[in-house]
PDB file of C-alpha atoms and ligand atoms in Angstrom:
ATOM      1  CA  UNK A   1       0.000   0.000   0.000  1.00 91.00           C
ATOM      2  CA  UNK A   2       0.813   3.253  -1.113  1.00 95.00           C
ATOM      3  CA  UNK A   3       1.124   6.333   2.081  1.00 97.00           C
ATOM      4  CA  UNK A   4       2.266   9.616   0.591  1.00 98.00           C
ATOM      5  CA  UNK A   5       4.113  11.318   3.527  1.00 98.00           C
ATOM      6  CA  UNK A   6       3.134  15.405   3.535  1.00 98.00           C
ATOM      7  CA  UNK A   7       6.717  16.689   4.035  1.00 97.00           C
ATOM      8  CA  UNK A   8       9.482  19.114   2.170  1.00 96.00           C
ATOM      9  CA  UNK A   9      11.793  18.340   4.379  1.00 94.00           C
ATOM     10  CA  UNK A  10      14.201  15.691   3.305  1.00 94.00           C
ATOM     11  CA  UNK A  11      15.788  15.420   6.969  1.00 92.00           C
ATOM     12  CA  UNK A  12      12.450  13.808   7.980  1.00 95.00           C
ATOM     13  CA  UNK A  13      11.787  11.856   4.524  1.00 96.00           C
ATOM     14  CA  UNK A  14      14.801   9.876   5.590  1.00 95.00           C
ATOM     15  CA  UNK A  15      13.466   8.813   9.009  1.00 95.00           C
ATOM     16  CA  UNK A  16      10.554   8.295   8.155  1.00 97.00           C
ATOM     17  CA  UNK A  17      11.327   5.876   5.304  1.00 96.00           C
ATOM     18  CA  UNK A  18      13.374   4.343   7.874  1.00 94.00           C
ATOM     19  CA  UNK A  19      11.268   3.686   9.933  1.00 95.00           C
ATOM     20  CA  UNK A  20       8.860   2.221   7.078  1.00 95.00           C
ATOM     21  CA  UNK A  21      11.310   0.314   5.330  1.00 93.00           C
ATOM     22  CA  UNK A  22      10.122  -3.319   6.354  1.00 88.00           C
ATOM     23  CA  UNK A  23       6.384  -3.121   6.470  1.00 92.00           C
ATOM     24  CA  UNK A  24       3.924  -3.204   3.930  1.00 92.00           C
ATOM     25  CA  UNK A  25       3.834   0.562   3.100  1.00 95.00           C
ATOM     26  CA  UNK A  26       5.717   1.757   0.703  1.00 95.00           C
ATOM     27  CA  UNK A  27       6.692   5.705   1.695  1.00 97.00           C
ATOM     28  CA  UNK A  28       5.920   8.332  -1.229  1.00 97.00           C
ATOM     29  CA  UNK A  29       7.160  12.007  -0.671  1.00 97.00           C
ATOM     30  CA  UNK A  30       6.474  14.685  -2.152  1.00 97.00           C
ATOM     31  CA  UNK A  31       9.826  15.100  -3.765  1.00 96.00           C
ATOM     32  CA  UNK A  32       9.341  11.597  -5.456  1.00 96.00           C
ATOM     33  CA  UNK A  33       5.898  12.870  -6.662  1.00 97.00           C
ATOM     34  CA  UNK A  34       7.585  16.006  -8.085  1.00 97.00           C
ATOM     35  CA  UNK A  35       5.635  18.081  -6.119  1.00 97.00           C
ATOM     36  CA  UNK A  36       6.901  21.307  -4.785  1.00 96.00           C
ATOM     37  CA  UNK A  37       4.410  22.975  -3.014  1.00 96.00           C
ATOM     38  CA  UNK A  38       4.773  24.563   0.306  1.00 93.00           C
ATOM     39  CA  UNK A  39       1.868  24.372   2.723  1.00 95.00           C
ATOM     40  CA  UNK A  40       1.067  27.338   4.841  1.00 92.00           C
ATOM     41  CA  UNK A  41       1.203  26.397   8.690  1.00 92.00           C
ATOM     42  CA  UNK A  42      -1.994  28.584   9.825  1.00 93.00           C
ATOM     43  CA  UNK A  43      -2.281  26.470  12.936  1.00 94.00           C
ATOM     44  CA  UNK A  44      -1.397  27.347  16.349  1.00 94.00           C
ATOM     45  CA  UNK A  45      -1.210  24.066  17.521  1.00 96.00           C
ATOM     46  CA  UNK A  46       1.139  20.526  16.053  1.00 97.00           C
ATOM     47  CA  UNK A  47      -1.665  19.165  15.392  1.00 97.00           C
ATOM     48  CA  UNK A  48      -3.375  21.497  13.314  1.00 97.00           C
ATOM     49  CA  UNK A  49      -0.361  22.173  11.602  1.00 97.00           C
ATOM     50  CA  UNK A  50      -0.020  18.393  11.197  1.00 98.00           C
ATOM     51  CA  UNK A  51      -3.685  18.037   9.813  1.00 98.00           C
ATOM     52  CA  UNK A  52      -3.433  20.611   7.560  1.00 98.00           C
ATOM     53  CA  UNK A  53      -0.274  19.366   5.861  1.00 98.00           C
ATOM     54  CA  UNK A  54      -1.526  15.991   5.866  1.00 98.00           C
ATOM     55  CA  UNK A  55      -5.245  17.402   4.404  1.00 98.00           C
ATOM     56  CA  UNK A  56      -4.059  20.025   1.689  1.00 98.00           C
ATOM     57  CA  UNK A  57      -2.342  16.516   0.165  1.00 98.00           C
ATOM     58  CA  UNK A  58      -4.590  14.202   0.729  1.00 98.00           C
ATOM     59  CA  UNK A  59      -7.169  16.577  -1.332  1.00 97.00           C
ATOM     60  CA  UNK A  60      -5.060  16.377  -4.280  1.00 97.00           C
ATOM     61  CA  UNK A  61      -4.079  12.799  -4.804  1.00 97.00           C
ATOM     62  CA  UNK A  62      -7.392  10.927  -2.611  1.00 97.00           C
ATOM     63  CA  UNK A  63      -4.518   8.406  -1.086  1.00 97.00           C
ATOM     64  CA  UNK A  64      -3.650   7.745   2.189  1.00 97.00           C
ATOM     65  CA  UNK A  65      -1.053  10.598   3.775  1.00 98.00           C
ATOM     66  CA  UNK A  66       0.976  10.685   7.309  1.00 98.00           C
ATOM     67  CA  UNK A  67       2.328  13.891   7.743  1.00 98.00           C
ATOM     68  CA  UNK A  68       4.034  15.547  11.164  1.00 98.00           C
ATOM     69  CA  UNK A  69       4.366  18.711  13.046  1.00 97.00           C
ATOM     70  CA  UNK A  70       7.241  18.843  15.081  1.00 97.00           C
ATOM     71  CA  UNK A  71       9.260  21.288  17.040  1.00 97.00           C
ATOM     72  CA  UNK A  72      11.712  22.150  19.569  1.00 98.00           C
ATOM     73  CA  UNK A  73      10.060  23.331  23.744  1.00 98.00           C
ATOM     74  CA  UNK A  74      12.706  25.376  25.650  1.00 98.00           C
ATOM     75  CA  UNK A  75      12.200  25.765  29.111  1.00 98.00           C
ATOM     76  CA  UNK A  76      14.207  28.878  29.762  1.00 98.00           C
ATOM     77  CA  UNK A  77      12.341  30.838  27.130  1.00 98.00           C
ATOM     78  CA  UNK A  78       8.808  29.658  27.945  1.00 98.00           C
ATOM     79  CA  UNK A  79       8.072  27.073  25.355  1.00 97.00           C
ATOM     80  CA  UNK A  80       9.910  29.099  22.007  1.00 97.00           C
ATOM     81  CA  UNK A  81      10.660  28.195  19.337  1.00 98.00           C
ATOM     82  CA  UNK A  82       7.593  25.364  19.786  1.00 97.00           C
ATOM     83  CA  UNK A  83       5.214  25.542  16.857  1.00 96.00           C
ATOM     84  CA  UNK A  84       7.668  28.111  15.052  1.00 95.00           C
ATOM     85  CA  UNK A  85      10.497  26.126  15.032  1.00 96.00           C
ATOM     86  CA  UNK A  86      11.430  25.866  11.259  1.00 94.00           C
ATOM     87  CA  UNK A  87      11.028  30.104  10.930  1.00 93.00           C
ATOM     88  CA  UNK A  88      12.593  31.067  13.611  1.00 97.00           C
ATOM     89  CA  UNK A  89      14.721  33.263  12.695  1.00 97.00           C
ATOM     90  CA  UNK A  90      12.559  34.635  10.171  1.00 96.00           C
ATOM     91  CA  UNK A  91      10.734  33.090   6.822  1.00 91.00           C
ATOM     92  CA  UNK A  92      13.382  30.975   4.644  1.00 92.00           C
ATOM     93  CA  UNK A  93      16.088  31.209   6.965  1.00 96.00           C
ATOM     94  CA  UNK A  94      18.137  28.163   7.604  1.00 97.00           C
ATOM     95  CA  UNK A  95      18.634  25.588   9.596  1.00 97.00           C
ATOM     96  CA  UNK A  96      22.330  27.437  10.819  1.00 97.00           C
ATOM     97  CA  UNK A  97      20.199  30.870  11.282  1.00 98.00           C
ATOM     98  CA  UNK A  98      17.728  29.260  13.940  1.00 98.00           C
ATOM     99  CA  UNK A  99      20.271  27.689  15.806  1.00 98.00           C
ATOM    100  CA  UNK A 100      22.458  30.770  15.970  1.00 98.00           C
ATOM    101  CA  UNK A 101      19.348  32.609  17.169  1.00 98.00           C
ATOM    102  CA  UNK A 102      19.017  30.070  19.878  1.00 98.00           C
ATOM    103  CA  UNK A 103      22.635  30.459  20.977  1.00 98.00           C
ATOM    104  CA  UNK A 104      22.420  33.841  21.397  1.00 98.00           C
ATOM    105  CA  UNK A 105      19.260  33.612  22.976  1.00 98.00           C
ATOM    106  CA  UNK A 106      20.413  31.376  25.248  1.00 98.00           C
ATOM    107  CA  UNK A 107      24.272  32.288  26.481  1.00 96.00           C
ATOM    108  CA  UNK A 108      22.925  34.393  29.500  1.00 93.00           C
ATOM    109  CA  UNK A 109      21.209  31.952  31.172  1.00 98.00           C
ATOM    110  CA  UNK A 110      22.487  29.454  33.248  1.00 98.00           C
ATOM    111  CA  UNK A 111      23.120  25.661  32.770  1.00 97.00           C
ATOM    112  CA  UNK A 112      21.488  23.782  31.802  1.00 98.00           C
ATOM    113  CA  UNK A 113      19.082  24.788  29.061  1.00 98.00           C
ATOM    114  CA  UNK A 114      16.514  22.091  29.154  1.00 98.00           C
ATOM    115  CA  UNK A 115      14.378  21.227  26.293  1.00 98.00           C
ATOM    116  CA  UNK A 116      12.287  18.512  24.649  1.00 98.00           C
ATOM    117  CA  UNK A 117      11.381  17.682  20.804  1.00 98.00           C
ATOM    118  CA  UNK A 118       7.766  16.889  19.995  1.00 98.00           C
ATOM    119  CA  UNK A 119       6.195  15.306  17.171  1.00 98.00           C
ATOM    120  CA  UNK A 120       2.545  15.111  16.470  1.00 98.00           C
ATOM    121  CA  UNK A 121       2.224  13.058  13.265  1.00 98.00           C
ATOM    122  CA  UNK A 122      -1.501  11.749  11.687  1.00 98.00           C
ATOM    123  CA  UNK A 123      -2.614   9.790   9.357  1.00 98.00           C
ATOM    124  CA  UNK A 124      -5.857  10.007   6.999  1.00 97.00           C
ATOM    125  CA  UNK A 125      -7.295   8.433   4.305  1.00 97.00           C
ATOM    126  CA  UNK A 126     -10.757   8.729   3.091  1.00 95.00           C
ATOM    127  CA  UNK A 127     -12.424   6.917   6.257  1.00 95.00           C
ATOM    128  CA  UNK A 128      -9.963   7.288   8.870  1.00 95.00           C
ATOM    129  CA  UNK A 129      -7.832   9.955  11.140  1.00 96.00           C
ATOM    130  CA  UNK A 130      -5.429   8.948  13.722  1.00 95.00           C
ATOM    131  CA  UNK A 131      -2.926  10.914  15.448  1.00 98.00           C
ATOM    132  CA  UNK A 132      -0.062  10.297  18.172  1.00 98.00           C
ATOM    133  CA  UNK A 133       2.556  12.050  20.022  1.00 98.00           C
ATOM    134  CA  UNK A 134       6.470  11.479  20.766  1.00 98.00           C
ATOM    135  CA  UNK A 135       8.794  13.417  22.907  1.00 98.00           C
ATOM    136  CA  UNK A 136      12.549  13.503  23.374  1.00 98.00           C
ATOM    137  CA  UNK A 137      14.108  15.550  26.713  1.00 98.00           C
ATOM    138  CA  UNK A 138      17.807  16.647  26.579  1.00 98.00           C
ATOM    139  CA  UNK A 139      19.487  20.458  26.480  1.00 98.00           C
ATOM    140  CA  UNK A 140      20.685  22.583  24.099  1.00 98.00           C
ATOM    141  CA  UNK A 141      24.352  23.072  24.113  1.00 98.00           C
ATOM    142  CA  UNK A 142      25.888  25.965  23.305  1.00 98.00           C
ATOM    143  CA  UNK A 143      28.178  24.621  20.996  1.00 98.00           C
ATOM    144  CA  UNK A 144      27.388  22.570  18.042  1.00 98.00           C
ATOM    145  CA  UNK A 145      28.850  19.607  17.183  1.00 98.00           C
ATOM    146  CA  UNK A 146      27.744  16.657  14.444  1.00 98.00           C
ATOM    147  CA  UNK A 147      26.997  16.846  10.810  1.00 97.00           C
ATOM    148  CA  UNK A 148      24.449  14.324  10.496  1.00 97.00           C
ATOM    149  CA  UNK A 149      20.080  15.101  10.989  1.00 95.00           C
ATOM    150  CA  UNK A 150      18.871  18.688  10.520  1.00 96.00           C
ATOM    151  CA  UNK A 151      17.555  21.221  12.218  1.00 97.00           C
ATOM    152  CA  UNK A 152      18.308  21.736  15.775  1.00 98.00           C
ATOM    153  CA  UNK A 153      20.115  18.162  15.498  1.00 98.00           C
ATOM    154  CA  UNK A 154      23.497  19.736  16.178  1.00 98.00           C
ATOM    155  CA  UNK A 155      22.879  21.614  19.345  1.00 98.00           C
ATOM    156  CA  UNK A 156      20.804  19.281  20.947  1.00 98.00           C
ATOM    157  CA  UNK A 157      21.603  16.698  23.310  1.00 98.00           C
ATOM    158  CA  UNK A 158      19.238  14.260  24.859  1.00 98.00           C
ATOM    159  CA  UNK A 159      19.572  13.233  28.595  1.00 98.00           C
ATOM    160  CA  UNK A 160      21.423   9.812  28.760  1.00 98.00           C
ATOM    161  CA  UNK A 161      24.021  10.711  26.005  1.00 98.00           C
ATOM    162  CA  UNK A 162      27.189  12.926  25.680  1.00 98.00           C
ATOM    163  CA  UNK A 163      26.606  13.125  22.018  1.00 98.00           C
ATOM    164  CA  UNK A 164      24.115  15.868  20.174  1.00 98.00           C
ATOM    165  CA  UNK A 165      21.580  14.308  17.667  1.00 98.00           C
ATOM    166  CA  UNK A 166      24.012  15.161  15.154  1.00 98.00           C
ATOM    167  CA  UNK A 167      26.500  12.625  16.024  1.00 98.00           C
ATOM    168  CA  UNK A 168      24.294   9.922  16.193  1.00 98.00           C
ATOM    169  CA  UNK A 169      23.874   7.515  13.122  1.00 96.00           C
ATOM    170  CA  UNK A 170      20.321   7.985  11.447  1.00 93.00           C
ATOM    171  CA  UNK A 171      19.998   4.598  13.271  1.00 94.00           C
ATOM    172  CA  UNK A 172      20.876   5.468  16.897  1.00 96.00           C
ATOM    173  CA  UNK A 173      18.724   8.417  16.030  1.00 95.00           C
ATOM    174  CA  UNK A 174      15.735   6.390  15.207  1.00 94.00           C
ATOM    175  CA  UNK A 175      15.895   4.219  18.382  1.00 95.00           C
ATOM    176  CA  UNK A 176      15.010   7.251  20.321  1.00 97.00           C
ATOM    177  CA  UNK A 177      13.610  10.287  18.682  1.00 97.00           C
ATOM    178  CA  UNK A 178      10.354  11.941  19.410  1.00 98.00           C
ATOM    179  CA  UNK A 179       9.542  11.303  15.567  1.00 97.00           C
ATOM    180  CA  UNK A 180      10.523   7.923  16.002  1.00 97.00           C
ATOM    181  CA  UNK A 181       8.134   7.320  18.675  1.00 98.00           C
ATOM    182  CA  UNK A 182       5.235   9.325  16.776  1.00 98.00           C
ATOM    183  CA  UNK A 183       5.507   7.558  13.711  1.00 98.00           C
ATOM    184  CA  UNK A 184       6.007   3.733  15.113  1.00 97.00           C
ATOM    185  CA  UNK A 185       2.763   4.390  17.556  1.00 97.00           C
ATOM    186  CA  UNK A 186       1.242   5.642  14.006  1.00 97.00           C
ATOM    187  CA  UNK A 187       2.319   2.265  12.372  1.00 96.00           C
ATOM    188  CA  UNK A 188       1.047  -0.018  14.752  1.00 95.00           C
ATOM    189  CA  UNK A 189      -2.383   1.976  14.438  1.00 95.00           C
ATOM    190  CA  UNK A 190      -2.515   1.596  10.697  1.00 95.00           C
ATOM    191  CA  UNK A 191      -1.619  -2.071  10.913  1.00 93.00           C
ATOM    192  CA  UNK A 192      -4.309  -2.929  13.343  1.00 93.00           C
ATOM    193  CA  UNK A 193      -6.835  -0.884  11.562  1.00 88.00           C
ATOM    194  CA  UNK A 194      -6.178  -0.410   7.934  1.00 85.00           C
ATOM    195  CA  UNK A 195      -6.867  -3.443   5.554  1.00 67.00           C
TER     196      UNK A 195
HETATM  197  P1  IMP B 201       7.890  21.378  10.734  1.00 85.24           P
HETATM  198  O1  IMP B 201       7.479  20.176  11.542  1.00 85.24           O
HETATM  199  O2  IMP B 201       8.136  21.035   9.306  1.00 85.24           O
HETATM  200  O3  IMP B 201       7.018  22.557  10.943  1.00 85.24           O
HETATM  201  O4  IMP B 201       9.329  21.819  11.211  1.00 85.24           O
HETATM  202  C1  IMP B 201       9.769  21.552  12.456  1.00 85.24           C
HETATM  203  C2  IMP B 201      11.090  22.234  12.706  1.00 85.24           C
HETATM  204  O5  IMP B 201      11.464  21.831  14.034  1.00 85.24           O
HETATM  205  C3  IMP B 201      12.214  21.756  11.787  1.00 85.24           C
HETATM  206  O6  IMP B 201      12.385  22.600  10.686  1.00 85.24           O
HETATM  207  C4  IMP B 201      13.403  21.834  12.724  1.00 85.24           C
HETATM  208  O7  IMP B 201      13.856  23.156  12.802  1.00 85.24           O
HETATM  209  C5  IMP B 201      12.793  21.450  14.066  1.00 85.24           C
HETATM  210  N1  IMP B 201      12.853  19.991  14.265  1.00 85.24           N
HETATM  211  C6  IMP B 201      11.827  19.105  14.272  1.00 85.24           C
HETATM  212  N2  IMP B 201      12.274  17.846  14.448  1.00 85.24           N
HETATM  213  C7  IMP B 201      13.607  17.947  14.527  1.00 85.24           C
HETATM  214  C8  IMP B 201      14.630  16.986  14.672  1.00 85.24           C
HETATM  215  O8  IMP B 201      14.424  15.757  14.721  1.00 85.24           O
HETATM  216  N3  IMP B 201      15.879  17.471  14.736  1.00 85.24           N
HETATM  217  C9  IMP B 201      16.163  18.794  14.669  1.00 85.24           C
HETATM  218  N4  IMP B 201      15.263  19.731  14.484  1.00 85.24           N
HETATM  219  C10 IMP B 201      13.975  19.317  14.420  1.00 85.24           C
END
């Protein structure tokens, strides 16, 4: 069965292949559709923005689509970036510009700058609508370090390890993310309820 998975972002393609890659469902971005279109996040919350990426596709091809909203919850500055994670620093900045942002916001507070991932991911088809949730705790570290993920990969590190995201292997990455732990919750729905 074909799932077409709602995303731009090739960071998360890769995982989420991954963490597809011996089931039934075969994993159908929108890169491999050639489909460039960038949906608007209106929403306030992950799971609106996770609906609406997940419905603006699924109303264009009628197939079954998981899509995610994810972001990064820092303590020390009352939940930011949260659901504006990707923009941070402004519309069509870069992954380097948000975590610079961070940095500075960051280097006059003390140690240690607790945070958590989330990632609300759904899927629909024409009958059905599940959703589920996955967290990772950690800090942010003032200094990156790593070359592998995306996003925030390089200057976080989760509690339990004395390496950021970014040095992990897409493997070691996948045993413990919070979109790991969305999306395999999300599997084991569609396999118990999808034909
Ligand atoms: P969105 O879910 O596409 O709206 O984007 C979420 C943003 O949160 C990404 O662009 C990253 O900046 C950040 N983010 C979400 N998940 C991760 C992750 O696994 N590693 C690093 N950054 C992440």
């Amino acid at each position: 069965m074909k799932i077409i998975f709602a995303t731009q972002n090739k960071g998360k393609a890769i995982e989420v292949k991954n963490i597809f890659k011996n089931s039934k469902y075969e994993i159908i971005t929108l890169s491999d559709l050639n489909n460039e279109i960038e949906i608007e996040e209106t929403g306030t919350t992950f799971i609106e923005n996770a609906y609406i990426k997940a419905k603006t596709i699924f109303d264009i091809y009628q197939l079954p689509v998981i899509a995610d909203d994810s972001g990064l919850v820092v303590e020390q500055l009352n939940g930011k970036p949260g659901v504006y994670s990707a923009r941070y620093a402004g519309e069509n900045c870069s992954f380097d510009d948000n975590n610079k942002k961070l940095i500075n916001e960051l280097k006059n507070f003390p140690e240690p700058h607790l945070a958590h991932f989330i990632c609300l991911s759904v899927y629909i088809d024409k009958n059905n609508f599940f959703h589920s949730v996955g967290e990772l705790h950690g800090k942010i570290v003032l200094t990156p370090r790593g070359v592998n993920g995306f996003g925030y990969d390089p200057i976080f590190q989760p509690d339990g390890y004395d390496k950021t995201l970014a040095e992990l292997s897409l493997e070691e990455k996948n045993k413990i993310s919070h979109r790991a732990q969305s999306f395999n919750k999300l599997k084991h729905n569609i396999e118990e309820f999808i034909l």
